[in-house]
Each structure stands twice: as structure tokens, then as C-alpha cells.
């Protein structure tokens, strides 16, 4: 449709593919770039650019969903990055989980180029990305956010403007800290109950219908019951996010004892071959330490 903004999308990982596909379904003209070009075939109907710079040249809105700080700075403000090709007044949205410090550097580079920069990380799994029901929280210029509400609506069921700077970066880390610490609490409690002779599946079912039930516990209940820890989000990925939170907390003199301890256990998971399992597989590490069979005898 002629009235829809032209979008350039950078990063076609587990989240980037379904999110960009939903923009196509919503009728947005889409050009994509991915370092591994083969993945661009999964977004059928999109044009393909050879570089972030080339992608940005004709885009009203550029969106990135990439892995880490260095990737963000590379595709945005680095040599051949989107900022070299973007027109003044273009909107750049990064939806990745990165540090507030790196994000602030990108903001400064965007400002020099006359580019409006939104930080818009998401809450939700790959399944929610496919369904277009993510929760999106954005910070940056409010006028840019207002121009992108419909774009966010194509990818998520709720979006929020949470500030004019890097507030969204902090909020994403706040949520992931709580998610990671919930896995620690749940694992410790389940191991305690298992040692006490509780039936594994019944214990999880009762917890999931108790005062401590939550959307996260409900989402992970079947995984725990089946003891199938295929990753929706790996322990290694959670460790990366904890590192971002801890470094930011250190810079801001925020005490974070629980997060620090859990990061050590995530490191233990990686050292013992569990890093690519779902982060809720932390329970298997505690079972092993307690002398229990993490397979439940299955």
C-alpha cells in the first residue's frame, strides 16, 4: 500500500524471521539484510539488500534485531552501516537486547545524522513472535514512536512508550533478570520437593495452580513435567543478558547479589554442557548436586 512506510529489516534470527514476516503480512514494503544471505529466503516477498547501508537508502524506517552490542554498533553506526545510507529524518528502531551503554553510543551517532532512534526490545518467545503477540516497550523520541505504532501493532499485541532515552533497555534487563531468577527459585523448590518424595508432575501442576502461579511458570510447566528442555531461550543467552545487567549495575553502583549468584550457576551450566538447553534446565543441575536423577527415571 502506498501509504505504508518502507521498512528495512536487519537481522534474521529466530525472532527476526517471524517478526519481519508479520510486517510483510501487514502489507509493509520490506527490504531485508542478513549477514548470512541464505536466511533471507525465509522472508518470501521481501527485497534483499547487500549491506545495511544499501538497505537504509530507500527506507523510511529501519529495524534491527541482532545478537549483541558489537553487532548493533556494526550494522547501525559502523562502516557500511545503516546510518551511512539513511536519509535525515529516517527512523531507526533497534529491537535487540543490548546494553544501555552501547545503545547510548548509537543514540549519539544517530543524532549527528539527523536520524530518530527508538530502542524497542520485546518480551515474548518465538511462538509469540510468530503469532504477532509480543509485548514491545520503546523509548526514544515520542513523535517517532507515534509514527511507528502501527508497525509495532503488526508484531505485537501491546506496545508502550516508556521514556525518551534508554529506559527501554533497562526495562528489558529488569524483566530478564526476574525471568532468570524465577527459574532459580523454581528449580530450588522443585528439587527440594522431589527429595521429599513429591510426585514430580503433580507437584508442578499444583504449583501452577497456586498463589505463586504466573504466566512464565505456566508457559514452562509442560516443559518441566516432560523434562524436555529444548530451548525457547538458552542458558547461554540468559547468561549474556545477566552480564549486561551486572555490568550496568556495576556502573550505576546497584547491589545485585541474587543476579550475581545466578550468573555463576548459568556459567556452571555452560561449563557442564547445558548451555544450549533452555535456561529452565537449571533444575537438572540442582538435581545432580542433590544426588537425584535429572531424567526422573525416564
Short mmCIF file of C-alpha atoms in Angstrom, two decimals:
data_model
loop_
_atom_site.label_atom_id
_atom_site.label_comp_id
_atom_site.label_asym_id
_atom_site.label_seq_id
_atom_site.Cartn_x
_atom_site.Cartn_y
_atom_site.Cartn_z
CA UNK A 1 0.00 0.00 0.00
CA UNK A 2 1.29 3.44 -0.92
CA UNK A 3 0.59 4.96 2.49
CA UNK A 4 2.64 2.43 4.44
CA UNK A 5 6.22 3.26 5.40
CA UNK A 6 9.01 1.46 3.56
CA UNK A 7 10.82 -0.74 6.06
CA UNK A 8 14.36 -2.06 6.03
CA UNK A 9 14.94 -5.05 8.32
CA UNK A 10 18.38 -6.12 9.60
CA UNK A 11 18.82 -9.49 11.32
CA UNK A 12 17.03 -12.74 10.52
CA UNK A 13 17.50 -14.92 13.55
CA UNK A 14 14.89 -16.90 15.50
CA UNK A 15 12.94 -13.75 16.32
CA UNK A 16 13.78 -11.62 13.29
CA UNK A 17 12.30 -14.02 10.75
CA UNK A 18 8.75 -14.24 12.17
CA UNK A 19 8.68 -10.56 13.12
CA UNK A 20 9.67 -9.44 9.63
CA UNK A 21 7.24 -11.91 8.08
CA UNK A 22 4.43 -10.32 10.08
CA UNK A 23 5.33 -6.92 8.66
CA UNK A 24 5.01 -8.35 5.15
CA UNK A 25 1.64 -9.86 6.03
CA UNK A 26 0.52 -6.44 7.23
CA UNK A 27 1.33 -5.00 3.80
CA UNK A 28 4.55 -3.12 4.53
CA UNK A 29 7.07 -2.84 1.66
CA UNK A 30 10.07 -4.68 3.12
CA UNK A 31 13.76 -4.95 2.29
CA UNK A 32 15.90 -7.31 4.39
CA UNK A 33 19.58 -7.75 5.15
CA UNK A 34 21.27 -10.61 6.96
CA UNK A 35 24.95 -11.40 7.26
CA UNK A 36 24.19 -15.00 6.17
CA UNK A 37 22.32 -14.26 2.95
CA UNK A 38 20.74 -17.73 2.75
CA UNK A 39 18.35 -16.82 5.57
CA UNK A 40 16.79 -14.02 3.51
CA UNK A 41 14.98 -16.72 1.51
CA UNK A 42 12.79 -17.36 4.55
CA UNK A 43 11.17 -13.93 4.19
CA UNK A 44 9.49 -14.59 0.87
CA UNK A 45 8.27 -11.44 -0.84
CA UNK A 46 10.91 -9.12 0.62
CA UNK A 47 13.62 -7.42 -1.37
CA UNK A 48 17.17 -8.28 -0.38
CA UNK A 49 19.94 -5.73 0.22
CA UNK A 50 23.68 -6.43 0.13
CA UNK A 51 24.53 -4.19 3.09
CA UNK A 52 22.87 -2.21 5.88
CA UNK A 53 23.91 0.98 4.06
CA UNK A 54 22.16 -0.10 0.85
CA UNK A 55 19.09 -1.26 2.78
CA UNK A 56 18.73 2.11 4.51
CA UNK A 57 18.89 4.23 1.36
CA UNK A 58 15.21 3.85 0.45
CA UNK A 59 13.78 3.09 3.90
CA UNK A 60 11.52 5.31 5.97
CA UNK A 61 12.00 3.03 8.96
CA UNK A 62 15.00 0.75 9.60
CA UNK A 63 14.64 -2.04 12.17
CA UNK A 64 17.37 -4.25 13.60
CA UNK A 65 17.04 -7.44 15.63
CA UNK A 66 20.56 -8.69 16.22
CA UNK A 67 22.70 -10.53 18.76
CA UNK A 68 24.74 -8.12 20.86
CA UNK A 69 26.36 -4.73 21.38
CA UNK A 70 29.04 -5.08 18.72
CA UNK A 71 26.53 -6.27 16.12
CA UNK A 72 24.26 -3.30 16.83
CA UNK A 73 27.06 -0.78 16.50
CA UNK A 74 28.32 -2.51 13.38
CA UNK A 75 25.03 -2.52 11.46
CA UNK A 76 24.00 0.97 12.57
CA UNK A 77 26.92 3.36 13.01
CA UNK A 78 29.83 1.23 11.78
CA UNK A 79 31.47 1.36 8.31
CA UNK A 80 28.88 0.41 5.72
CA UNK A 81 26.20 0.63 8.39
CA UNK A 82 22.66 1.86 8.04
CA UNK A 83 23.48 5.37 9.25
CA UNK A 84 25.71 5.90 6.19
CA UNK A 85 22.78 5.27 3.86
CA UNK A 86 19.81 6.59 5.84
CA UNK A 87 18.21 9.88 4.93
CA UNK A 88 17.85 12.64 7.50
CA UNK A 89 14.56 12.19 9.35
CA UNK A 90 14.53 8.41 8.95
CA UNK A 91 13.59 6.33 12.00
CA UNK A 92 15.93 3.63 13.27
CA UNK A 93 14.42 1.06 15.63
CA UNK A 94 16.57 -1.48 17.42
CA UNK A 95 14.59 -4.33 18.98
CA UNK A 96 17.55 -6.32 20.32
CA UNK A 97 18.67 -6.91 23.90
CA UNK A 98 21.83 -4.82 24.31
CA UNK A 99 23.47 -2.71 26.99
CA UNK A 100 22.31 0.81 27.80
CA UNK A 101 25.92 1.96 27.27
CA UNK A 102 26.13 0.68 23.68
CA UNK A 103 22.65 1.98 22.99
CA UNK A 104 23.65 5.44 24.18
CA UNK A 105 26.58 5.46 21.76
CA UNK A 106 24.25 4.55 18.90
CA UNK A 107 21.89 7.33 20.01
CA UNK A 108 24.68 9.88 19.81
CA UNK A 109 25.66 8.70 16.32
CA UNK A 110 22.02 8.80 15.18
CA UNK A 111 21.59 12.32 16.48
CA UNK A 112 24.60 13.52 14.46
CA UNK A 113 23.00 12.11 11.30
CA UNK A 114 19.55 13.55 11.97
CA UNK A 115 18.12 10.04 12.47
CA UNK A 116 15.38 9.39 15.03
CA UNK A 117 16.42 6.44 17.19
CA UNK A 118 13.97 4.19 19.05
CA UNK A 119 15.02 1.46 21.43
CA UNK A 120 12.24 -1.13 21.31
CA UNK A 121 13.13 -4.51 22.84
CA UNK A 122 10.43 -7.15 23.14
CA UNK A 123 9.07 -9.53 25.73
CA UNK A 124 7.93 -12.90 24.42
CA UNK A 125 9.03 -16.15 22.86
CA UNK A 126 9.48 -17.23 19.26
CA UNK A 127 5.93 -18.62 19.40
CA UNK A 128 4.59 -15.18 20.33
CA UNK A 129 6.74 -13.62 17.62
CA UNK A 130 5.13 -15.95 15.07
CA UNK A 131 1.66 -15.12 16.38
CA UNK A 132 2.37 -11.38 16.35
CA UNK A 133 1.54 -11.10 20.04
CA UNK A 134 4.79 -9.83 21.52
CA UNK A 135 4.89 -7.06 24.11
CA UNK A 136 7.01 -4.15 22.89
CA UNK A 137 8.35 -1.35 25.06
CA UNK A 138 10.01 1.57 23.33
CA UNK A 139 11.96 4.60 24.41
CA UNK A 140 13.25 7.49 22.37
CA UNK A 141 11.54 10.43 20.63
CA UNK A 142 7.79 10.28 21.27
CA UNK A 143 6.97 11.62 17.80
CA UNK A 144 8.94 8.76 16.22
CA UNK A 145 7.13 6.26 18.44
CA UNK A 146 3.76 7.69 17.40
CA UNK A 147 4.71 7.25 13.75
CA UNK A 148 5.54 3.57 14.37
CA UNK A 149 2.56 2.45 16.47
CA UNK A 150 1.03 0.55 13.54
CA UNK A 151 4.37 -1.11 12.78
CA UNK A 152 4.59 -2.30 16.37
CA UNK A 153 0.98 -3.43 16.12
CA UNK A 154 1.90 -5.77 13.27
CA UNK A 155 4.40 -7.55 15.52
CA UNK A 156 2.90 -7.30 19.00
CA UNK A 157 -0.36 -7.14 20.88
CA UNK A 158 0.81 -4.40 23.24
CA UNK A 159 3.33 -1.59 22.93
CA UNK A 160 4.38 1.06 25.43
CA UNK A 161 6.38 4.27 25.25
CA UNK A 162 8.46 4.24 28.43
CA UNK A 163 10.73 7.28 28.11
CA UNK A 164 12.80 9.49 25.86
CA UNK A 165 16.22 7.88 26.41
CA UNK A 166 17.41 4.34 27.13
CA UNK A 167 14.65 3.43 29.60
CA UNK A 168 13.51 0.52 27.40
CA UNK A 169 16.99 -1.03 27.65
CA UNK A 170 16.74 -1.03 31.44
CA UNK A 171 13.21 -2.40 31.36
CA UNK A 172 14.22 -5.32 29.15
CA UNK A 173 17.03 -6.22 31.56
CA UNK A 174 14.66 -5.80 34.55
CA UNK A 175 12.29 -8.35 33.02
CA UNK A 176 15.03 -10.80 32.03
CA UNK A 177 16.59 -10.60 35.48
CA UNK A 178 13.24 -11.52 37.01
CA UNK A 179 12.67 -14.28 34.45
CA UNK A 180 16.10 -15.79 35.13
CA UNK A 181 15.69 -15.56 38.89
CA UNK A 182 12.26 -17.20 38.62
CA UNK A 183 13.96 -20.22 37.04
CA UNK A 184 16.36 -20.33 40.01
CA UNK A 185 13.57 -20.13 42.57
CA UNK A 186 11.51 -22.76 40.76
CA UNK A 187 14.43 -25.16 40.34
CA UNK A 188 15.42 -24.96 44.00
CA UNK A 189 11.86 -25.51 45.19
CA UNK A 190 11.24 -28.43 42.81
CA UNK A 191 14.46 -30.16 43.83
CA UNK A 192 13.51 -29.73 47.48
CA UNK A 193 10.05 -31.20 46.84
CA UNK A 194 11.43 -34.05 44.76
CA UNK A 195 13.83 -35.00 47.52
CA UNK A 196 10.86 -35.02 49.88
CA UNK A 197 9.12 -37.66 47.78
CA UNK A 198 6.63 -35.48 45.90
CA UNK A 199 5.26 -36.76 42.61
CA UNK A 200 7.06 -34.63 40.02
CA UNK A 201 4.18 -33.89 37.65
CA UNK A 202 1.61 -33.41 40.40
CA UNK A 203 3.92 -31.01 42.25
CA UNK A 204 4.29 -28.86 39.11
CA UNK A 205 0.56 -28.96 38.45
CA UNK A 206 -0.25 -27.81 41.98
CA UNK A 207 2.37 -25.03 41.89
CA UNK A 208 0.89 -23.87 38.58
CA UNK A 209 -2.49 -23.55 40.30
CA UNK A 210 -1.25 -21.91 43.47
CA UNK A 211 -0.60 -18.38 44.68
CA UNK A 212 2.87 -18.45 43.03
CA UNK A 213 1.49 -19.32 39.60
CA UNK A 214 2.48 -16.89 36.85
CA UNK A 215 2.40 -16.68 33.05
CA UNK A 216 6.06 -17.74 33.00
CA UNK A 217 5.55 -20.76 35.26
CA UNK A 218 2.50 -21.72 33.21
CA UNK A 219 4.47 -21.43 29.97
CA UNK A 220 7.26 -23.65 31.35
CA UNK A 221 5.05 -26.16 33.22
CA UNK A 222 4.77 -28.68 30.39
CA UNK A 223 8.50 -28.48 29.67
CA UNK A 224 9.21 -29.24 33.31
CA UNK A 225 6.67 -32.06 33.53
CA UNK A 226 8.07 -33.72 30.41
CA UNK A 227 11.67 -32.96 31.40
CA UNK A 228 12.20 -31.82 27.84
CA UNK A 229 14.50 -28.82 27.90
CA UNK A 230 14.66 -27.97 24.22
CA UNK A 231 15.39 -24.25 24.27
CA UNK A 232 12.96 -21.41 23.84
CA UNK A 233 15.78 -19.29 25.34
CA UNK A 234 19.10 -20.93 26.17
CA UNK A 235 21.09 -20.76 29.37
CA UNK A 236 23.91 -19.15 27.37
CA UNK A 237 21.57 -16.43 26.12
CA UNK A 238 20.36 -15.76 29.65
CA UNK A 239 23.98 -15.55 30.82
CA UNK A 240 24.63 -12.88 28.19
CA UNK A 241 21.69 -10.83 29.43
CA UNK A 242 22.78 -11.25 33.05
CA UNK A 243 26.23 -9.99 32.06
CA UNK A 244 24.61 -6.88 30.55
CA UNK A 245 22.59 -6.31 33.70
CA UNK A 246 25.52 -6.86 36.06
CA UNK A 247 27.84 -4.55 34.11
CA UNK A 248 25.15 -1.86 34.04
CA UNK A 249 24.52 -2.36 37.75
CA UNK A 250 28.25 -2.10 38.49
CA UNK A 251 28.46 1.16 36.56
CA UNK A 252 25.47 2.55 38.47
CA UNK A 253 26.52 1.18 41.89
CA UNK A 254 23.43 -1.00 42.23
CA UNK A 255 23.82 -4.04 44.55
CA UNK A 256 22.75 -7.22 42.71
CA UNK A 257 23.63 -10.23 44.90
CA UNK A 258 20.94 -12.62 43.62
CA UNK A 259 21.69 -11.83 39.98
CA UNK A 260 25.41 -12.34 40.63
CA UNK A 261 24.89 -15.75 42.20
CA UNK A 262 22.55 -16.91 39.44
CA UNK A 263 25.10 -15.82 36.82
CA UNK A 264 27.62 -18.17 38.43
CA UNK A 265 25.20 -21.07 38.11
CA UNK A 266 24.47 -20.18 34.49
CA UNK A 267 28.24 -20.35 33.95
CA UNK A 268 28.24 -23.79 35.59
CA UNK A 269 25.51 -24.89 33.18
CA UNK A 270 27.64 -23.80 30.24
CA UNK A 271 30.76 -25.48 31.67
CA UNK A 272 28.91 -28.77 32.11
CA UNK A 273 27.40 -28.93 28.62
CA UNK A 274 23.99 -27.46 29.47
CA UNK A 275 24.50 -24.04 27.92
CA UNK A 276 22.36 -24.74 24.86
CA UNK A 277 19.46 -26.14 26.88
CA UNK A 278 16.58 -23.94 27.95
CA UNK A 279 17.53 -21.84 30.97
CA UNK A 280 14.85 -23.67 32.98
CA UNK A 281 17.09 -26.75 32.67
CA UNK A 282 18.89 -25.22 35.66
CA UNK A 283 16.75 -27.61 37.69
CA UNK A 284 18.75 -30.55 36.28
CA UNK A 285 21.96 -29.06 37.67
CA UNK A 286 20.44 -28.79 41.15
CA UNK A 287 19.05 -32.32 40.91
CA UNK A 288 22.51 -33.63 40.10
CA UNK A 289 24.02 -31.70 43.03
CA UNK A 290 21.33 -33.21 45.28
CA UNK A 291 22.11 -36.73 44.08
CA UNK A 292 18.83 -37.04 42.19
CA UNK A 293 18.26 -38.38 38.69
CA UNK A 294 17.51 -35.39 36.42
CA UNK A 295 15.72 -37.69 33.99
CA UNK A 296 13.25 -38.70 36.69
CA UNK A 297 14.00 -42.31 35.82
CA UNK A 298 12.59 -41.88 32.32
#
